Short mmCIF file of C-alpha atoms and ligand atoms in Angstrom, two decimals:
data_model
loop_
_atom_site.label_atom_id
_atom_site.label_comp_id
_atom_site.label_asym_id
_atom_site.label_seq_id
_atom_site.Cartn_x
_atom_site.Cartn_y
_atom_site.Cartn_z
CA MET A 1 37.49 -15.23 -21.29
CA PRO A 2 35.71 -13.12 -18.94
CA GLU A 3 37.58 -11.51 -16.38
CA LEU A 4 37.08 -9.13 -13.21
CA PRO A 5 34.52 -6.42 -15.10
CA GLU A 6 33.03 -9.48 -16.96
CA VAL A 7 32.27 -11.06 -14.07
CA GLU A 8 31.49 -8.09 -12.33
CA THR A 9 28.45 -6.72 -14.69
CA VAL A 10 27.32 -9.99 -14.65
CA ALA A 11 27.00 -10.07 -10.54
CA ARG A 12 25.37 -6.52 -10.64
CA GLN A 13 22.71 -7.25 -13.86
CA LEU A 14 21.38 -10.74 -12.14
CA ASP A 15 21.73 -10.30 -8.12
CA PRO A 16 18.81 -7.78 -7.79
CA GLU A 17 16.85 -9.83 -10.36
CA LEU A 18 17.65 -13.00 -8.18
CA ALA A 19 17.96 -12.07 -5.01
CA GLY A 20 14.71 -13.81 -3.20
CA GLN A 21 14.02 -16.11 -5.54
CA ARG A 22 13.11 -19.89 -5.09
CA ILE A 23 14.63 -22.24 -7.22
CA GLU A 24 12.13 -24.77 -8.57
CA ARG A 25 14.55 -27.02 -10.57
CA LEU A 26 18.34 -27.15 -11.29
CA GLU A 27 19.31 -29.21 -13.75
CA VAL A 28 22.82 -30.08 -14.79
CA LEU A 29 23.22 -30.93 -18.14
CA ASP A 30 26.87 -31.48 -17.97
CA GLU A 31 28.42 -33.66 -15.82
CA ARG A 32 31.46 -31.98 -16.20
CA TRP A 33 30.13 -28.59 -14.94
CA SER A 34 30.36 -29.63 -11.33
CA ARG A 35 32.49 -32.61 -11.53
CA PRO A 36 34.32 -33.62 -9.16
CA GLY A 37 31.03 -32.83 -7.82
CA ASP A 38 28.24 -35.69 -8.12
CA PRO A 39 25.23 -33.88 -10.47
CA THR A 40 22.32 -35.13 -8.63
CA GLY A 41 23.16 -34.43 -5.35
CA LEU A 42 23.94 -31.30 -6.71
CA SER A 43 20.53 -30.48 -8.12
CA ALA A 44 18.53 -32.34 -5.20
CA THR A 45 20.76 -29.66 -2.96
CA VAL A 46 20.47 -26.48 -4.82
CA SER A 47 16.42 -27.35 -5.91
CA GLY A 48 13.96 -26.37 -3.45
CA ARG A 49 16.17 -22.80 -1.72
CA THR A 50 15.77 -19.33 -2.40
CA ILE A 51 18.74 -17.12 -3.56
CA GLU A 52 20.17 -14.72 -1.48
CA GLY A 53 22.51 -12.86 -3.98
CA LEU A 54 24.67 -13.12 -6.66
CA GLY A 55 27.85 -11.41 -5.44
CA ARG A 56 31.78 -12.16 -7.17
CA ARG A 57 35.40 -12.77 -5.68
CA GLY A 58 38.09 -12.56 -7.89
CA LYS A 59 36.70 -14.46 -11.59
CA TYR A 60 34.49 -16.36 -9.60
CA LEU A 61 30.62 -15.88 -9.22
CA LEU A 62 29.06 -16.28 -6.11
CA LEU A 63 25.61 -17.30 -6.00
CA ALA A 64 24.84 -17.21 -2.07
CA LEU A 65 21.77 -19.79 -0.97
CA GLU A 66 19.52 -19.95 1.99
CA GLY A 67 20.48 -21.94 4.74
CA ALA A 68 24.23 -20.77 4.88
CA GLN A 69 25.47 -21.89 1.66
CA THR A 70 26.90 -20.97 -1.39
CA LEU A 71 26.95 -22.08 -5.28
CA VAL A 72 30.07 -21.41 -7.12
CA MET A 73 30.45 -20.57 -10.72
CA HIS A 74 33.42 -19.88 -12.70
CA LEU A 75 32.88 -18.78 -16.11
CA ARG A 76 36.80 -20.06 -17.00
CA MET A 77 37.03 -19.48 -20.85
CA THR A 78 33.62 -19.46 -22.63
CA GLY A 79 31.20 -19.49 -20.14
CA ASN A 80 28.23 -17.61 -19.52
CA LEU A 81 25.50 -16.58 -17.10
CA VAL A 82 22.20 -15.61 -18.55
CA LEU A 83 19.11 -14.94 -17.35
CA VAL A 84 16.30 -16.21 -19.87
CA GLU A 85 12.65 -15.91 -20.32
CA GLY A 86 11.34 -19.54 -19.53
CA GLU A 87 9.59 -21.44 -22.47
CA GLU A 88 6.32 -20.60 -21.41
CA ALA A 89 7.20 -17.05 -22.15
CA LEU A 90 8.99 -17.80 -25.67
CA ASP A 91 4.99 -16.52 -27.36
CA PRO A 92 6.41 -12.97 -28.88
CA SER A 93 3.10 -11.21 -27.97
CA GLU A 94 4.53 -11.51 -24.41
CA GLY A 95 6.90 -8.50 -25.07
CA ARG A 96 9.54 -8.33 -22.49
CA ARG A 97 12.15 -10.24 -22.89
CA LEU A 98 15.61 -10.22 -21.54
CA TYR A 99 17.61 -12.43 -23.80
CA GLU A 100 16.63 -11.94 -27.40
CA GLY A 101 17.88 -13.93 -30.37
CA GLU A 102 21.11 -16.68 -30.50
CA ARG A 103 19.01 -18.69 -27.81
CA SER A 104 19.10 -21.67 -30.10
CA THR A 105 22.74 -21.58 -30.21
CA SER A 106 22.57 -21.09 -26.49
CA GLU A 107 20.79 -24.26 -25.83
CA ARG A 108 23.27 -26.31 -28.14
CA HIS A 109 25.85 -25.23 -24.98
CA LEU A 110 23.78 -25.10 -22.01
CA ARG A 111 25.29 -27.26 -19.56
CA ALA A 112 23.11 -26.01 -16.53
CA ARG A 113 19.46 -24.78 -16.09
CA PHE A 114 18.09 -23.32 -12.75
CA THR A 115 14.42 -22.84 -13.04
CA LEU A 116 13.03 -20.03 -10.99
CA GLU A 117 9.70 -19.31 -9.16
CA ASP A 118 8.78 -16.96 -11.71
CA GLY A 119 9.14 -18.89 -14.42
CA ARG A 120 12.45 -17.23 -15.38
CA GLU A 121 15.00 -19.24 -16.28
CA LEU A 122 18.57 -18.74 -15.45
CA TRP A 123 21.43 -20.75 -18.34
CA PHE A 124 24.97 -21.56 -17.87
CA THR A 125 25.85 -21.92 -21.22
CA ASP A 126 29.50 -22.76 -22.19
CA PRO A 127 30.55 -24.01 -25.58
CA ARG A 128 34.74 -24.70 -24.32
CA ARG A 129 33.02 -26.39 -21.19
CA PHE A 130 36.06 -25.37 -18.99
CA GLY A 131 33.53 -23.97 -16.47
CA GLU A 132 32.81 -25.29 -13.59
CA ALA A 133 30.39 -25.16 -9.79
CA PHE A 134 30.84 -26.45 -6.62
CA LEU A 135 28.66 -25.94 -3.34
CA ILE A 136 30.27 -24.74 -0.11
CA ASP A 137 28.94 -24.30 3.60
CA ASP A 138 29.50 -20.83 4.28
CA PRO A 139 32.02 -21.06 7.08
CA LYS A 140 34.09 -22.35 4.72
CA LEU A 141 34.57 -19.62 1.54
CA GLY A 142 37.11 -17.38 3.90
CA GLU A 143 39.24 -20.44 3.46
CA ARG A 144 38.34 -21.92 0.17
CA PHE A 145 38.95 -18.44 -1.41
CA ALA A 146 42.64 -17.93 1.56
CA LYS A 147 44.66 -17.36 -1.33
CA LEU A 148 43.24 -15.53 -3.90
CA GLY A 149 44.76 -11.56 -3.63
CA VAL A 150 43.67 -8.52 -3.18
CA GLU A 151 40.30 -7.26 -4.74
CA PRO A 152 41.72 -4.19 -6.86
CA LEU A 153 38.52 -2.27 -6.50
CA SER A 154 38.56 -2.89 -2.52
CA ALA A 155 40.05 0.31 -0.17
CA ASP A 156 42.31 -2.67 0.81
CA PHE A 157 44.28 -2.69 -2.51
CA THR A 158 47.24 -0.20 -2.13
CA ALA A 159 50.72 0.78 -3.85
CA GLU A 160 52.12 -0.69 -0.51
CA GLY A 161 49.91 -3.65 -0.58
CA LEU A 162 51.14 -4.29 -4.33
CA GLY A 163 55.06 -3.25 -3.43
CA GLU A 164 55.23 -5.60 -0.54
CA SER A 165 53.62 -8.61 -3.06
CA ALA A 166 56.30 -7.86 -5.61
CA ALA A 167 59.21 -7.12 -3.45
CA GLY A 168 61.94 -9.53 -4.90
CA ARG A 169 59.79 -10.99 -7.53
CA THR A 170 61.98 -11.09 -10.39
CA ALA A 171 58.93 -12.45 -13.14
CA PRO A 172 57.44 -10.29 -15.56
CA LEU A 173 55.12 -7.93 -14.45
CA LYS A 174 52.65 -9.52 -17.13
CA SER A 175 52.98 -12.71 -15.79
CA PHE A 176 52.52 -11.05 -11.78
CA LEU A 177 49.56 -9.77 -12.88
CA LEU A 178 48.23 -12.38 -13.88
CA ASP A 179 48.92 -14.55 -10.71
CA GLN A 180 45.77 -14.81 -8.92
CA SER A 181 47.06 -14.57 -5.65
CA ARG A 182 48.61 -11.80 -6.34
CA VAL A 183 45.65 -9.16 -7.63
CA ALA A 184 42.62 -10.85 -7.97
CA GLY A 185 40.69 -10.83 -10.95
CA VAL A 186 43.00 -9.04 -13.53
CA GLY A 187 43.52 -11.32 -16.61
CA ASN A 188 45.01 -11.07 -19.83
CA ILE A 189 43.03 -8.26 -21.06
CA TYR A 190 42.92 -6.05 -17.94
CA ALA A 191 47.22 -6.61 -17.30
CA ASP A 192 47.65 -4.84 -21.04
CA GLU A 193 45.65 -2.48 -20.61
CA ALA A 194 46.33 -1.18 -17.15
CA LEU A 195 50.29 -1.53 -17.53
CA TYR A 196 50.16 0.52 -20.67
CA ARG A 197 48.28 3.29 -18.69
CA ALA A 198 51.08 2.89 -16.07
CA ARG A 199 53.78 3.05 -18.85
CA LEU A 200 55.43 -0.20 -17.57
CA HIS A 201 57.29 -2.21 -19.95
CA PRO A 202 55.35 -6.10 -19.69
CA LEU A 203 58.75 -8.08 -19.28
CA SER A 204 59.91 -4.99 -15.97
CA PRO A 205 60.66 -7.36 -13.27
CA ALA A 206 57.79 -7.43 -10.63
CA GLY A 207 60.45 -6.79 -7.88
CA SER A 208 61.98 -3.81 -9.80
CA MET A 209 59.06 -0.77 -9.09
CA LYS A 210 59.69 1.87 -7.55
CA PRO A 211 57.39 3.56 -4.96
CA GLU A 212 56.08 5.90 -7.60
CA HIS A 213 55.69 2.44 -10.09
CA LEU A 214 53.75 1.22 -7.71
CA ASP A 215 51.00 4.42 -7.72
CA ALA A 216 50.90 4.31 -11.15
CA LEU A 217 50.51 0.98 -11.32
CA ARG A 218 47.70 0.53 -8.75
CA ASP A 219 45.73 3.64 -10.40
CA ALA A 220 46.25 2.20 -13.87
CA ILE A 221 44.93 -1.40 -12.63
CA VAL A 222 41.92 0.56 -11.05
CA ALA A 223 41.16 2.84 -13.66
CA ALA A 224 41.41 0.03 -16.43
CA LEU A 225 38.91 -2.16 -14.73
CA GLU A 226 36.90 0.96 -13.97
CA ALA A 227 36.58 1.46 -17.86
CA GLY A 228 35.85 -2.50 -18.35
CA LEU A 229 32.83 -2.26 -15.95
CA ASP A 230 31.36 1.08 -17.35
CA ALA A 231 31.70 -0.75 -20.85
CA GLY A 232 29.87 -3.68 -19.92
CA GLY A 233 32.43 -5.96 -20.07
CA SER A 234 34.87 -7.11 -22.79
CA SER A 235 33.37 -9.53 -25.98
CA ILE A 236 36.02 -10.91 -27.41
CA ASP A 237 34.97 -13.99 -28.79
CA ASP A 238 31.81 -15.54 -26.03
CA TYR A 239 31.06 -13.30 -23.64
CA ARG A 240 27.98 -12.10 -22.93
CA ASP A 241 26.08 -10.19 -19.69
CA GLY A 242 23.72 -11.34 -17.63
CA ARG A 243 21.54 -10.08 -20.45
CA GLY A 244 22.92 -11.52 -23.38
CA GLU A 245 24.55 -8.76 -24.23
CA LYS A 246 27.93 -7.74 -25.26
CA GLY A 247 30.37 -5.61 -23.92
CA ALA A 248 31.67 -2.54 -25.63
CA MET A 249 35.07 -2.83 -23.89
CA GLN A 250 36.53 -4.47 -27.19
CA ASP A 251 36.37 -1.12 -29.09
CA GLU A 252 37.95 0.93 -26.41
CA PHE A 253 41.14 -1.08 -25.64
CA LEU A 254 44.12 0.98 -25.26
CA VAL A 255 46.87 -1.59 -26.76
CA HIS A 256 45.08 -4.73 -26.03
CA THR A 257 44.16 -6.59 -29.61
CA ARG A 258 45.91 -3.57 -31.40
CA GLU A 259 48.85 -4.86 -32.97
CA GLY A 260 50.63 -2.65 -35.79
CA GLU A 261 47.96 0.06 -34.48
CA PRO A 262 49.36 3.60 -33.89
CA CYS A 263 49.41 4.27 -29.69
CA PRO A 264 47.09 6.26 -28.89
CA SER A 265 49.85 8.65 -27.23
CA CYS A 266 52.51 8.77 -29.56
CA GLY A 267 51.23 6.88 -32.67
CA GLU A 268 54.59 4.07 -32.62
CA PRO A 269 52.59 0.84 -33.85
CA ILE A 270 51.83 -1.26 -30.91
CA VAL A 271 53.70 -4.48 -30.61
CA ARG A 272 52.89 -7.75 -30.11
CA ILE A 273 54.88 -10.59 -27.47
CA VAL A 274 54.13 -13.71 -26.30
CA VAL A 275 54.51 -13.90 -22.29
CA VAL A 276 53.98 -16.79 -20.30
CA GLY A 277 52.14 -18.34 -23.21
CA ARG A 278 49.48 -14.98 -23.40
CA SER A 279 49.55 -12.35 -26.29
CA THR A 280 50.70 -9.60 -24.49
CA TYR A 281 50.39 -5.94 -26.35
CA TYR A 282 52.02 -2.63 -25.47
CA CYS A 283 53.73 0.40 -27.18
CA PRO A 284 57.18 0.20 -27.04
CA SER A 285 57.85 3.68 -27.09
CA CYS A 286 55.81 4.38 -23.79
CA GLN A 287 55.95 1.52 -21.56
CA VAL A 288 59.60 1.90 -19.55
CA ARG A 289 61.34 -1.42 -19.26
CA LEU A 290 62.64 -1.31 -15.75
CA ARG A 291 65.79 -3.34 -14.63
CA ARG A 292 66.49 -5.51 -12.25
CA ARG A 293 67.32 -4.44 -9.02
CA PRO A 294 70.38 -5.96 -7.04
CA ARG A 295 69.23 -8.20 -3.80
CA ARG A 296 69.37 -6.64 -1.48
CA ARG A 297 72.14 -8.50 1.55
CA SER A 298 70.35 -9.26 4.52
CA THR A 299 73.05 -9.58 6.93
ZN1 LIG B 301 53.38 5.06 -27.17
#
């Protein structure tokens, strides 16, 4: 499932390719993609518009259109947004093609197709069909994302802020990190990797962190996400970047999916447990389980 590094990789790759391009046509091939919005209306509104850029907020992709509107897309479990050469360019003699191979597989899972003025196509493919899109007026973006937590790669992400967000919370750290209203864009993979880097047990109550733990966790979240970005994201299953290529982060996981393998630091076997329904990997020797702190009485 794509998380911040995967979505950011797509945005960074495609923004320079898409900015300034006119969308000749948007075809919504699966009405579930735009639900509850009307697919015909959406395609009529977006067709003919010029793209200003592709950005990201949390795990959302933001396709900014001229006329102060944004097409917001979420990849959910298995969605991909890939730039491909158009039908006319399929002759191999044309040379440069951003998306080699797997074209027929992707075509089967095509949910929406943007045809650009230069003949290339932007494909939203999604085997599991949980991905979605909706159009929003730019002035309403702030309100729409008001409940989304801090962007962890921004200067607003501080140990103090993390502490305020965690104060009094008895939920395990793993589920605290998965909550998009706390830190935006962190999911199952990078939560495990960050907790390992911070040497914190995933079942520690979030409100039990002391200042040194908050410092460590803040730095660990940033380091885990940046490692993911450097590797072009993780492709455990369906994820492909904006060019249709796999990421390499899955080969560099410290603990995630590493059950039974030696901890990179101490050699103890990595353990897998299930927290809030999600597979969670950690080192039982390196990661400290914090005790719940007694609630302060306010009199
Ligand atoms: Zn260890």
